Coordinates of C-alpha atoms in Angstrom, one line a residue:
Chain A
M197 CA -23.6 54.7 13.9
F198 CA -20.0 54.1 14.9
D199 CA -20.7 55.3 18.4
N200 CA -23.5 52.8 18.7
L201 CA -21.2 50.0 17.5
R202 CA -18.5 51.1 19.9
T203 CA -21.0 51.1 22.9
F204 CA -22.3 47.7 21.8
I205 CA -18.8 46.2 21.7
D206 CA -17.8 47.7 25.0
K207 CA -21.0 46.3 26.5
I208 CA -20.4 42.7 25.4
K209 CA -16.6 42.9 26.0
P210 CA -16.6 41.7 29.6
N211 CA -18.1 38.4 28.5
F212 CA -15.1 37.6 26.3
V213 CA -12.1 38.5 28.5
K214 CA -10.4 35.7 30.4
G215 CA -12.7 34.2 33.0
G216 CA -15.7 35.8 31.4
K217 CA -18.8 33.8 30.3
M218 CA -17.4 33.2 26.9
G219 CA -13.7 33.6 27.6
W220 CA -12.9 30.7 25.3
L221 CA -14.0 32.8 22.3
Q222 CA -11.6 35.6 23.2
S223 CA -9.5 35.4 20.0
T224 CA -12.7 35.5 17.9
F225 CA -14.0 38.5 19.7
E226 CA -10.8 40.3 19.5
A227 CA -10.6 39.7 15.7
F228 CA -14.0 41.3 15.1
E229 CA -13.3 44.2 17.5
T230 CA -10.1 45.2 15.8
F231 CA -11.7 44.7 12.4
A232 CA -14.0 47.5 13.3
F233 CA -11.8 49.7 15.4
T234 CA -8.1 50.3 15.7
P235 CA -7.0 48.7 19.0
N236 CA -6.3 51.2 21.8
T237 CA -3.4 49.2 23.3
V238 CA 0.2 50.2 22.7
T239 CA 3.4 48.4 23.1
T240 CA 5.1 49.2 26.4
R241 CA 8.5 47.6 26.0
G242 CA 11.3 48.4 23.6
S243 CA 11.5 50.9 20.8
H244 CA 8.6 50.7 18.4
V245 CA 7.7 52.3 15.1
R246 CA 4.2 53.8 15.4
D247 CA 2.2 53.7 12.2
A248 CA -1.5 54.0 11.4
V249 CA -1.0 51.3 8.8
D250 CA -1.4 48.1 10.8
M251 CA -1.7 44.6 9.3
K252 CA -5.4 44.9 8.7
R253 CA -5.1 48.2 6.7
A254 CA -2.1 46.7 4.7
M255 CA -4.1 43.6 3.9
I256 CA -7.1 45.7 2.8
T257 CA -4.8 47.7 0.5
V258 CA -3.8 44.4 -1.2
V259 CA -7.4 43.4 -1.5
I260 CA -8.1 46.8 -3.2
A261 CA -5.2 46.2 -5.6
L262 CA -6.7 42.8 -6.5
V263 CA -10.1 44.3 -7.4
P264 CA -9.3 45.3 -11.0
A265 CA -8.1 41.8 -11.8
L266 CA -11.0 40.3 -10.0
L267 CA -13.6 42.3 -11.9
F268 CA -11.9 41.7 -15.2
G269 CA -11.7 38.0 -14.4
M270 CA -15.4 37.9 -13.7
W271 CA -16.2 39.6 -17.0
N272 CA -13.8 37.4 -18.9
I273 CA -15.5 34.2 -17.5
G274 CA -18.8 35.3 -19.0
Y275 CA -17.2 36.6 -22.2
Q276 CA -15.3 33.4 -22.9
T277 CA -18.4 31.3 -22.2
S278 CA -20.5 33.3 -24.5
L279 CA -17.9 32.9 -27.3
H280 CA -17.7 29.1 -26.9
A281 CA -20.9 27.8 -25.3
E282 CA -23.6 26.1 -27.3
S283 CA -26.3 26.4 -24.8
W284 CA -25.8 30.1 -24.3
P285 CA -28.9 32.3 -24.7
F286 CA -27.1 34.3 -27.4
E287 CA -25.9 33.3 -30.9
L288 CA -22.8 31.0 -30.8
G289 CA -19.6 32.9 -31.4
T290 CA -20.8 36.3 -30.5
A291 CA -20.1 38.0 -27.2
A292 CA -23.0 38.7 -24.8
S293 CA -23.6 42.1 -23.4
W294 CA -21.0 43.5 -21.0
W295 CA -23.3 43.4 -18.0
Y296 CA -24.4 39.9 -18.7
C297 CA -20.8 38.7 -18.9
L298 CA -19.9 40.3 -15.6
W299 CA -23.0 38.9 -13.9
F300 CA -22.4 35.4 -15.2
G301 CA -18.7 35.6 -14.1
F302 CA -19.8 37.0 -10.7
L303 CA -22.2 34.1 -10.1
R304 CA -19.5 31.6 -11.1
M305 CA -16.8 33.2 -8.9
L306 CA -19.0 33.7 -5.9
P307 CA -19.1 30.1 -4.7
L308 CA -15.3 29.7 -5.1
I309 CA -14.7 32.9 -3.0
V310 CA -17.3 31.9 -0.4
V311 CA -15.9 28.4 0.0
S312 CA -12.3 29.7 0.2
Y313 CA -13.1 32.2 2.9
I314 CA -15.4 30.0 5.0
V315 CA -13.0 27.0 5.0
G316 CA -9.8 29.1 5.4
L317 CA -11.1 31.6 8.0
G318 CA -12.8 28.7 9.9
I319 CA -9.5 26.9 10.3
E320 CA -7.6 30.2 11.1
F321 CA -10.1 31.1 13.9
M322 CA -10.0 27.5 15.2
F323 CA -6.2 27.5 15.5
A324 CA -6.0 31.0 17.0
Q325 CA -8.6 30.0 19.5
I326 CA -6.8 26.8 20.5
R327 CA -3.4 28.6 20.8
H328 CA -4.9 31.7 22.4
H329 CA -3.4 33.9 19.7
E330 CA -4.9 36.8 18.0
V331 CA -6.5 35.9 14.7
N332 CA -4.1 37.0 11.9
E333 CA -5.3 39.0 9.0
G334 CA -3.1 37.3 6.3
Y335 CA -5.9 35.1 5.2
L336 CA -8.0 38.0 4.0
V337 CA -5.7 38.3 1.0
T338 CA -4.8 34.6 0.6
G339 CA -8.5 33.7 0.6
L340 CA -9.2 36.0 -2.2
I341 CA -6.2 35.1 -4.3
I342 CA -6.8 31.3 -4.2
P343 CA -10.1 31.5 -6.2
M344 CA -8.4 34.0 -8.6
I345 CA -5.6 31.6 -9.7
V346 CA -7.6 28.4 -10.2
P347 CA -9.6 27.4 -13.3
V348 CA -13.2 28.5 -13.0
T349 CA -14.5 24.9 -13.2
T350 CA -12.6 23.7 -10.1
P351 CA -15.0 21.5 -8.1
L352 CA -15.8 23.2 -4.8
W353 CA -14.9 20.3 -2.6
Q354 CA -11.5 20.1 -4.2
L355 CA -11.0 23.8 -3.6
A356 CA -12.1 23.4 0.1
L357 CA -9.6 20.6 0.5
A358 CA -6.8 22.6 -1.1
V359 CA -7.6 25.6 1.1
A360 CA -7.5 23.4 4.2
F361 CA -4.2 21.8 3.2
A362 CA -2.7 25.2 2.4
V363 CA -3.7 26.8 5.7
V364 CA -2.8 23.8 7.9
I365 CA 0.3 22.4 6.2
G366 CA 1.4 25.6 4.4
K367 CA 0.9 28.0 7.4
E368 CA -0.3 26.8 10.7
V369 CA 2.2 24.0 11.3
F370 CA 4.9 26.7 11.1
G371 CA 3.2 28.9 13.6
G372 CA 0.7 30.9 11.5
S373 CA 0.9 34.0 9.4
G374 CA 4.4 35.5 9.3
M375 CA 6.1 32.2 10.1
N376 CA 5.3 30.3 6.9
F377 CA 8.0 30.0 4.3
L378 CA 5.8 29.1 1.4
N379 CA 3.1 31.3 -0.1
P380 CA -0.1 29.7 1.1
A381 CA -2.1 30.6 -2.0
L382 CA 0.4 28.9 -4.2
V383 CA 0.5 25.9 -1.8
A384 CA -3.3 25.5 -2.5
R385 CA -2.8 25.8 -6.2
A386 CA 0.1 23.3 -6.2
F387 CA -2.0 20.9 -4.1
L388 CA -4.7 21.1 -6.7
F389 CA -2.2 20.8 -9.6
F390 CA -0.6 17.6 -8.3
S391 CA -3.7 16.0 -6.7
Y392 CA -6.3 16.6 -9.5
P393 CA -4.2 17.3 -12.6
T394 CA -7.2 16.7 -14.9
H395 CA -9.0 19.7 -13.4
M396 CA -6.0 22.0 -13.4
S397 CA -4.4 21.7 -16.9
G398 CA -5.3 20.9 -20.4
D399 CA -7.7 22.7 -22.8
S400 CA -11.0 21.9 -21.3
V401 CA -11.0 23.4 -17.8
W402 CA -10.8 27.1 -18.4
I403 CA -14.3 27.9 -19.7
A404 CA -17.5 27.1 -17.8
A405 CA -20.2 25.5 -19.8
D406 CA -23.1 26.8 -17.8
L407 CA -23.9 28.7 -14.7
W408 CA -23.9 25.8 -12.2
G409 CA -22.1 22.5 -12.4
T410 CA -18.5 21.7 -13.3
D411 CA -18.9 20.9 -17.0
A412 CA -16.5 22.8 -19.2
I413 CA -15.9 23.5 -22.8
A414 CA -12.6 23.2 -24.7
G415 CA -10.7 26.4 -25.1
A416 CA -7.0 26.3 -25.4
T417 CA -4.8 28.7 -23.5
P418 CA -1.8 30.3 -25.2
M419 CA 0.4 28.3 -22.8
G420 CA -1.3 25.0 -23.6
Q421 CA -1.0 25.6 -27.3
L422 CA 2.7 26.4 -27.0
A423 CA 3.3 23.3 -24.9
A424 CA 1.7 21.3 -27.6
G425 CA 4.1 22.8 -30.1
M426 CA 1.7 25.2 -31.8
N427 CA 1.8 29.0 -32.0
P428 CA -0.7 30.8 -29.7
S429 CA -3.9 31.7 -31.6
A430 CA -4.4 34.9 -29.5
S431 CA -2.5 38.0 -30.4
A432 CA -0.2 39.8 -28.0
L433 CA -2.8 42.5 -27.7
D434 CA -5.5 40.0 -26.7
M435 CA -3.1 38.6 -24.1
F436 CA -2.3 42.1 -22.8
I437 CA -6.0 43.0 -22.4
G438 CA -6.8 39.5 -21.2
T439 CA -9.6 38.3 -23.4
I440 CA -8.2 34.7 -23.5
P441 CA -9.1 31.5 -21.6
G442 CA -7.0 31.0 -18.5
S443 CA -7.2 30.8 -14.7
T444 CA -10.0 33.0 -13.5
C445 CA -8.3 36.3 -12.8
E446 CA -4.8 35.9 -14.2
T447 CA -5.4 36.8 -17.8
S448 CA -5.5 40.5 -18.0
V449 CA -2.1 42.2 -17.7
I450 CA -3.7 45.7 -17.8
A451 CA -5.9 44.9 -14.7
I452 CA -2.9 43.4 -12.9
L453 CA -0.8 46.5 -13.7
L454 CA -3.5 48.7 -12.2
G455 CA -3.2 46.6 -9.0
A456 CA 0.6 46.9 -9.2
I457 CA 0.3 50.7 -9.2
V458 CA -1.8 50.5 -6.0
L459 CA 0.8 48.3 -4.4
L460 CA 3.7 50.4 -5.5
V461 CA 2.2 53.8 -4.5
S462 CA 1.2 52.5 -1.1
G463 CA 4.6 50.9 -0.7
I464 CA 3.2 47.5 0.2
G465 CA 4.6 45.6 -2.8
S466 CA 8.3 45.7 -3.4
W467 CA 9.3 47.3 -6.7
R468 CA 12.6 45.6 -6.5
V469 CA 11.0 42.2 -6.6
M470 CA 8.5 43.1 -9.4
L471 CA 11.2 44.7 -11.5
S472 CA 13.7 41.9 -11.0
V473 CA 11.1 39.2 -11.9
V474 CA 10.4 40.9 -15.2
L475 CA 14.2 41.3 -15.8
G476 CA 14.9 37.7 -15.0
G477 CA 12.1 36.5 -17.2
G478 CA 13.0 38.9 -20.0
L479 CA 16.7 37.9 -20.1
M480 CA 15.8 34.2 -20.0
G481 CA 13.4 34.8 -22.9
L482 CA 16.1 36.6 -24.8
L483 CA 18.6 33.8 -24.2
F484 CA 16.1 31.3 -25.6
N485 CA 15.5 33.6 -28.6
A486 CA 19.3 33.5 -29.2
I487 CA 19.3 29.7 -29.1
G488 CA 16.1 29.5 -31.1
A489 CA 16.0 25.7 -31.4
N490 CA 12.2 25.3 -31.6
A491 CA 9.1 27.4 -32.0
Y492 CA 8.7 28.0 -28.2
M493 CA 12.3 29.2 -28.0
Q494 CA 11.7 31.6 -30.9
L495 CA 8.7 33.1 -29.2
P496 CA 9.3 36.9 -28.7
F497 CA 10.5 37.3 -25.1
Y498 CA 7.8 39.8 -24.1
Y499 CA 5.1 37.1 -24.8
H500 CA 6.3 35.5 -21.5
F501 CA 5.1 38.5 -19.6
L502 CA 1.7 38.4 -21.2
M503 CA 0.9 34.7 -21.0
G504 CA -0.3 32.6 -18.1
G505 CA 0.3 33.6 -14.5
F506 CA 3.6 35.6 -15.0
A507 CA 2.2 39.0 -14.4
F508 CA -0.1 38.0 -11.6
G509 CA 2.7 36.0 -9.9
A510 CA 5.2 38.9 -10.3
V511 CA 2.8 41.5 -8.8
F512 CA 0.9 39.6 -6.1
M513 CA 2.7 36.4 -5.3
A514 CA 6.4 37.0 -5.5
T515 CA 6.0 40.2 -3.5
D516 CA 4.4 38.5 -0.5
P517 CA 6.4 40.2 2.3
V518 CA 6.5 37.0 4.4
T519 CA 7.9 34.6 1.9
S520 CA 10.1 36.8 -0.2
A521 CA 13.7 37.6 0.6
Q522 CA 14.0 40.4 3.2
T523 CA 17.2 42.1 2.3
N524 CA 17.3 44.5 -0.6
T525 CA 20.1 42.7 -2.5
G526 CA 18.3 39.5 -1.7
K527 CA 15.1 40.8 -3.3
W528 CA 17.0 41.4 -6.5
I529 CA 18.4 37.9 -6.6
Y530 CA 15.2 36.3 -5.5
G531 CA 13.0 38.1 -8.1
F532 CA 15.5 37.6 -10.9
L533 CA 15.7 33.8 -10.3
I534 CA 11.9 33.6 -10.1
G535 CA 11.5 35.1 -13.5
A536 CA 14.3 33.1 -15.0
F537 CA 13.1 29.8 -13.7
A538 CA 9.5 30.5 -14.7
V539 CA 10.5 30.9 -18.3
L540 CA 13.0 28.1 -18.2
L541 CA 10.3 25.7 -16.9
R542 CA 7.8 26.9 -19.5
V543 CA 10.1 26.4 -22.4
L544 CA 12.0 23.3 -21.5
N545 CA 9.5 21.2 -19.5
P546 CA 6.3 20.4 -21.4
A547 CA 4.9 18.5 -18.4
Y548 CA 4.5 21.8 -16.6
P549 CA 3.0 24.3 -19.1
E550 CA 3.1 27.1 -16.5
G551 CA 6.3 27.5 -14.6
M552 CA 5.4 30.5 -12.5
M553 CA 3.8 28.7 -9.6
L554 CA 6.6 26.2 -9.2
S555 CA 9.4 28.8 -9.6
I556 CA 7.9 31.1 -7.0
L557 CA 7.5 28.1 -4.6
L558 CA 11.1 27.1 -5.3
M559 CA 12.5 30.5 -4.6
N560 CA 10.3 30.9 -1.5
S561 CA 12.1 28.0 0.0
F562 CA 15.5 29.5 -1.0
A563 CA 14.7 33.0 0.2
P564 CA 16.1 32.5 3.8
L565 CA 19.3 31.1 2.3
I566 CA 19.6 34.1 -0.1
D567 CA 19.1 36.4 2.9
H568 CA 21.7 34.5 5.0
C569 CA 24.3 34.8 2.2
V570 CA 23.6 38.5 1.7
V571 CA 23.9 39.3 5.4
A572 CA 27.0 37.1 5.8
R573 CA 28.7 38.8 2.8
N574 CA 27.8 42.3 4.3
I575 CA 29.3 41.3 7.6
K576 CA 32.5 40.1 5.9
M577 CA 32.8 43.3 3.8
R578 CA 32.4 45.5 6.8
E579 CA 34.9 43.5 8.7
R580 CA 37.5 43.8 5.9
R581 CA 36.8 47.6 5.7
A582 CA 37.4 47.9 9.4
L583 CA 40.6 45.9 9.2
R584 CA 41.9 48.1 6.3
K585 CA 41.3 51.2 8.3
E586 CA 43.2 49.8 11.3
V587 CA 46.1 48.9 9.0
Q588 CA 46.2 52.4 7.6
Q589 CA 46.3 53.9 11.0
Chain B
M278 CA 8.4 1.6 24.1
P279 CA 10.0 1.3 20.7
W280 CA 6.6 1.5 19.0
S281 CA 5.3 4.7 20.6
K282 CA 7.5 7.0 22.7
N283 CA 10.8 5.8 21.1
N284 CA 9.4 5.0 17.6
P285 CA 12.2 4.6 15.1
V286 CA 10.5 6.6 12.4
T287 CA 8.6 9.4 14.3
V288 CA 11.0 10.0 17.2
Q289 CA 14.4 8.7 16.2
V290 CA 13.6 9.8 12.6
L291 CA 15.3 6.8 11.0
G292 CA 14.4 4.7 7.9
I293 CA 12.5 7.6 6.3
C294 CA 13.7 6.7 2.8
S295 CA 11.9 3.4 2.6
C296 CA 8.9 4.8 4.4
L297 CA 8.4 7.2 1.5
A298 CA 9.2 4.8 -1.3
V299 CA 7.2 1.6 -0.5
T300 CA 4.0 3.0 1.0
A301 CA 2.0 4.0 -2.0
Q302 CA 0.0 0.8 -1.5
L303 CA -0.8 -1.2 1.5
K304 CA 0.4 -4.6 0.4
P305 CA 4.1 -3.8 -0.3
A306 CA 4.1 -1.7 2.8
V307 CA 3.0 -4.7 4.9
V308 CA 5.5 -7.0 3.2
M309 CA 8.3 -4.4 3.7
A310 CA 7.3 -4.0 7.4
I311 CA 7.5 -7.7 8.0
S312 CA 10.9 -8.0 6.2
V313 CA 12.5 -5.2 8.2
T314 CA 11.1 -6.5 11.5
V315 CA 12.6 -10.0 10.7
V316 CA 16.0 -8.5 9.7
V317 CA 16.2 -6.2 12.7
A318 CA 15.2 -8.9 15.2
L319 CA 17.5 -11.6 13.8
S320 CA 20.5 -9.4 13.2
N321 CA 20.1 -8.0 16.7
L322 CA 20.1 -11.6 18.1
I323 CA 23.1 -12.8 16.1
I324 CA 25.2 -9.7 16.8
S325 CA 24.4 -9.9 20.4
L326 CA 25.5 -13.5 20.5
M327 CA 28.8 -12.6 18.8
R328 CA 29.3 -9.3 20.6
K329 CA 32.1 -10.5 22.9
T330 CA 34.2 -12.0 20.0
I331 CA 33.9 -9.0 17.6
T332 CA 36.9 -6.8 17.6
P333 CA 35.6 -3.2 18.0
R334 CA 37.7 -2.0 15.1
I335 CA 36.0 -4.2 12.5
R336 CA 32.5 -4.3 14.1
I337 CA 30.8 -2.4 11.4
I338 CA 31.9 -4.7 8.7
V339 CA 30.9 -7.7 10.7
Q340 CA 27.5 -6.2 11.3
L341 CA 27.2 -5.5 7.6
V342 CA 28.0 -9.1 6.7
V343 CA 25.4 -10.4 9.1
V344 CA 22.7 -8.0 7.9
S345 CA 23.5 -8.6 4.2
M346 CA 23.1 -12.4 4.8
L347 CA 19.7 -11.9 6.4
V348 CA 18.6 -9.5 3.7
V349 CA 19.6 -11.9 0.9
L350 CA 17.6 -14.6 2.7
V351 CA 14.5 -12.4 3.0
D352 CA 14.9 -11.3 -0.6
Q353 CA 14.9 -15.0 -1.8
V354 CA 11.9 -15.9 0.4
L355 CA 10.0 -12.9 -1.1
K356 CA 10.9 -13.9 -4.6
A357 CA 9.8 -17.4 -3.9
Y358 CA 6.4 -16.7 -2.3
V359 CA 5.2 -13.2 -3.2
Y360 CA 6.9 -12.6 -6.5
D361 CA 4.8 -9.6 -7.6
V362 CA 5.2 -7.7 -4.4
S363 CA 9.0 -8.4 -4.5
K364 CA 9.0 -6.9 -8.0
Q365 CA 7.2 -3.8 -6.7
L366 CA 9.6 -3.4 -3.8
S367 CA 12.5 -3.8 -6.3
V368 CA 15.7 -2.3 -4.8
F369 CA 14.2 -1.4 -1.5
V370 CA 14.5 -4.9 -0.1
G371 CA 18.2 -4.9 -0.9
L372 CA 18.4 -1.4 0.7
I373 CA 17.3 -2.8 4.0
I374 CA 21.0 -3.4 4.5
T375 CA 21.6 0.3 4.7
N376 CA 18.4 1.0 6.7
C377 CA 19.5 3.2 9.5
I378 CA 17.1 1.4 11.9
V379 CA 19.0 -1.9 11.5
M380 CA 22.5 -0.4 11.9
G381 CA 21.3 2.0 14.6
R382 CA 19.9 -0.8 16.8
L383 CA 23.0 -3.0 16.3
E384 CA 25.3 -0.2 17.4
A385 CA 23.1 1.2 20.2
F386 CA 21.7 -1.9 21.7
A387 CA 22.8 -5.3 20.4
M388 CA 26.6 -4.6 20.8
S389 CA 26.2 -4.2 24.6
N390 CA 23.2 -6.3 25.6
P391 CA 22.5 -10.0 26.1
P392 CA 20.7 -12.0 23.3
L393 CA 17.1 -12.1 24.7
P394 CA 16.8 -8.3 25.3
S395 CA 18.4 -7.7 22.0
L396 CA 15.9 -9.9 20.2
C397 CA 13.0 -8.1 21.9
D398 CA 14.6 -4.7 21.1
G399 CA 14.7 -5.7 17.4
I400 CA 11.1 -6.9 17.4
G401 CA 10.0 -3.8 19.1
N402 CA 11.7 -1.4 16.8
G403 CA 10.5 -3.5 13.8
L404 CA 7.0 -3.1 15.1
G405 CA 7.4 0.6 15.5
Y406 CA 8.5 0.9 11.9
S407 CA 5.7 -1.4 10.9
I408 CA 3.0 0.7 12.5
I409 CA 4.1 3.8 10.7
L410 CA 4.4 1.9 7.3
I411 CA 1.0 0.4 7.7
I412 CA -0.7 3.7 8.6
L413 CA 1.0 5.3 5.6
G414 CA 0.2 2.5 3.2
F415 CA -3.5 2.5 4.4
V416 CA -4.0 6.2 4.0
R417 CA -2.1 6.6 0.8
E418 CA -3.7 3.6 -1.0
L419 CA -7.2 4.5 0.2
L420 CA -7.0 8.2 -0.8
G421 CA -4.6 7.9 -3.7
S422 CA -5.9 4.9 -5.5
G423 CA -9.3 4.3 -3.9
T424 CA -8.4 0.7 -3.1
L425 CA -7.2 -1.3 -0.1
W426 CA -5.0 -4.3 -0.6
G427 CA -6.2 -4.1 -4.2
Y428 CA -9.9 -4.1 -3.3
P429 CA -11.7 -1.1 -4.8
V430 CA -13.2 0.3 -1.6
M431 CA -14.1 3.7 -3.0
E432 CA -15.8 2.2 -6.0
S433 CA -17.9 -0.2 -4.0
L434 CA -18.9 2.7 -1.7
G435 CA -20.1 4.5 -4.8
V436 CA -18.5 7.8 -4.0
Y437 CA -17.2 8.3 -7.6
N438 CA -20.8 8.9 -8.6
L439 CA -21.0 11.8 -6.2
G440 CA -18.0 13.5 -7.9
Y441 CA -15.3 12.2 -5.7
E442 CA -11.8 11.7 -7.3
N443 CA -8.6 10.0 -6.2
N444 CA -6.0 12.4 -4.9
G445 CA -2.9 12.1 -7.2
L446 CA -0.6 13.8 -4.6
M447 CA -1.1 10.9 -2.2
I448 CA 0.7 8.5 -4.6
M449 CA 3.7 10.8 -4.7
P450 CA 6.5 10.4 -2.1
P451 CA 6.4 14.0 -0.9
M452 CA 2.9 13.4 0.4
A453 CA 4.2 10.5 2.5
L454 CA 6.7 12.8 4.0
I455 CA 3.9 15.3 4.9
L456 CA 1.9 12.4 6.4
V457 CA 4.9 11.4 8.5
G458 CA 5.1 15.0 9.6
I459 CA 1.4 15.0 10.6
I460 CA 1.9 11.7 12.6
I461 CA 4.8 13.3 14.4
W462 CA 2.7 16.4 15.0
I463 CA -0.2 14.3 16.5
Q464 CA 2.2 12.2 18.6
R465 CA 4.0 15.2 20.1
T466 CA 0.7 17.0 20.9
R467 CA -0.4 13.9 22.8
N468 CA 3.0 13.3 24.5
K469 CA 4.3 16.6 25.9
D470 CA 7.6 15.1 27.1
L471 CA 8.6 14.4 23.4
Q472 CA 8.7 18.2 22.7
E473 CA 12.0 19.8 22.6
N474 CA 12.4 23.4 23.8

C-alpha cells in the first residue's frame, strides 16, 4: 500500500515543482508529501545533528500526549450535561451511561476541532504558499489545543475568529512557527476572553444544554465559586479526577498527568519547566496560607494544582519549546514565575478567576529577557574565572 | 507625501498615545483629528514666521508657548461647541501640547522653512494623522460597539439575530495598537521601499 502511495506521489510530483503545471501549489504538495514520507533531502552545509525525530514526529507525540485529556474531556462534557440537563433522555441528576457520555461529548467537540483545524490550517497553507515556505507542523498541536481550552458552548464563528487572530497576529506576522513569542493557542483563548467575556467566564458557559446549539446550563466551576467568595463544592478528589464543570479538556489532572508522562519519557516536554511551575504555584499558595486573610488565601495550596487550567497549562502550554525560555537556568526562573503569578492572579484579582492563561502569556513575553540575562551572567562569570586564573599564574 | 509614504503615525511612528486613547468611537476620533491638524498647521505657520528671531537656545520653550496657546484655544472652542465630545476627549486635548507630531514638525520643518511650505507641511501631517485616526475610529466603533457616529448600524442590519456579538477587545486600547500594526503591515507590503533590511 505504501509502495503504491510512493509511486503515485512520484508520478504527480513533476507538476508541483517550480515551473510545473501547478507550481504555485508547491508548498501544499510538499506538506502532504512529507506528511506521508520522511523527506529524502539532507542538509549539505554546516554541522548538523541527524535525528529520526523531525518536527512532524515531535508534534504527533504531543498530539498523542493530548489524547487522554481529550477523551476524558469528551466524556466529562456528556457526564456534566447528564447531571444538570432537564431535557436529557435520562432522569435528572443521574449520570448517563459511560458510552453515551463519551458519544455526546464527541459530537459536541467535533465541530470545535474541525473549525479550528480548517481555519487554522487554511491560513497556514495560504501564508506558506504566498511566502514560498514549507508548511510548518506547529499548527497540528495548536489546532487541537485550542478547542480543548475553551468552554464547550463557545460559538463556532467566535472560535474561527479567535483561531484566525491567533494564527495571523500571534504567529504569522512574526514569521511563522518558531518565530512567535506568544503561545498561539493562548492568544486564541485570550482573544476570546477579552472579546466575548460573557462566553468565556461565569457559571453558565461550561455545560452544554443539548447536542446542537449554544444554549448552556448553569454549573459553577470551583474557580468561579472561589472568586465569588464561596468554598468550592467539589472535593479535591473530584477535581483530581476531573468530574467538575470547566473548559472542555482541562478538568482532569489524572488525564493530564498521563500526557505529561508521554511528554517527559519522549523528552519533548521540559521537566524543568513543569516542575518549576508546580514549585512556583505551591510556594505562592503556601505564602497565601501563611497570610490567610480570606477564604481564598486559606485554601490548601495543593488545590491550586487541581483547579482550572493550572495542570494543563503547566504540562502543555508552559513547555511549548518555542515560547518558553531556552536556557536551563532560564527555564527554572520562567516556570517558577508562571506558577507564582498564576496563583497570585487567582487569589488577588477577582476580575480574572483563572490566572494561568495570563501568567503564561506574561512570562512568554519575558522569556527572551530571562534568557538574555542568564547568558550575560554566564559570560561574565566565565570572564571572571578566566581573569582569576591569569592573576594566579 | 505626509499622508502616505511619510505618514506621521505609520511611518514616523509618532503620536501613537492619542491614537490608542481616543479612537474607541468615530466622533471623538474625528474631532481629535481636526484639532491636531489645526494645531500642527497653525503652530508650523507661526513658528516659521518667527524662526529668524528665535534664539536657538530657547527655541523649545518658545515652541511650547506657541503650541500651548493654540491648544488652549482649540480646547475652549471644543468646550463651547461640542461639549460632550470635549468631555470624552478629556485630557487628550490638553496633551496635544506634548504630541510628538507637533514638536517633531516644528523642529524638523518649520524652524528652517518659509511660512507657506510650513503651513502646507503642517496640514499634510495633520491629514496623515487624521486618516489613521478615522480608520481606527471607524473599525473600532463598528466592530466594538456596533455603531457608527452613534448610529446603531449592526442593529439595523439585524445581525444580532443571527448570533453576532460585539467584540469587546476592539474597545480596548491594545487592539488599537494591533490595528495600527496591521495598517503598517499592509502599507509596507504595498510600498516595498518603506521596508528596512
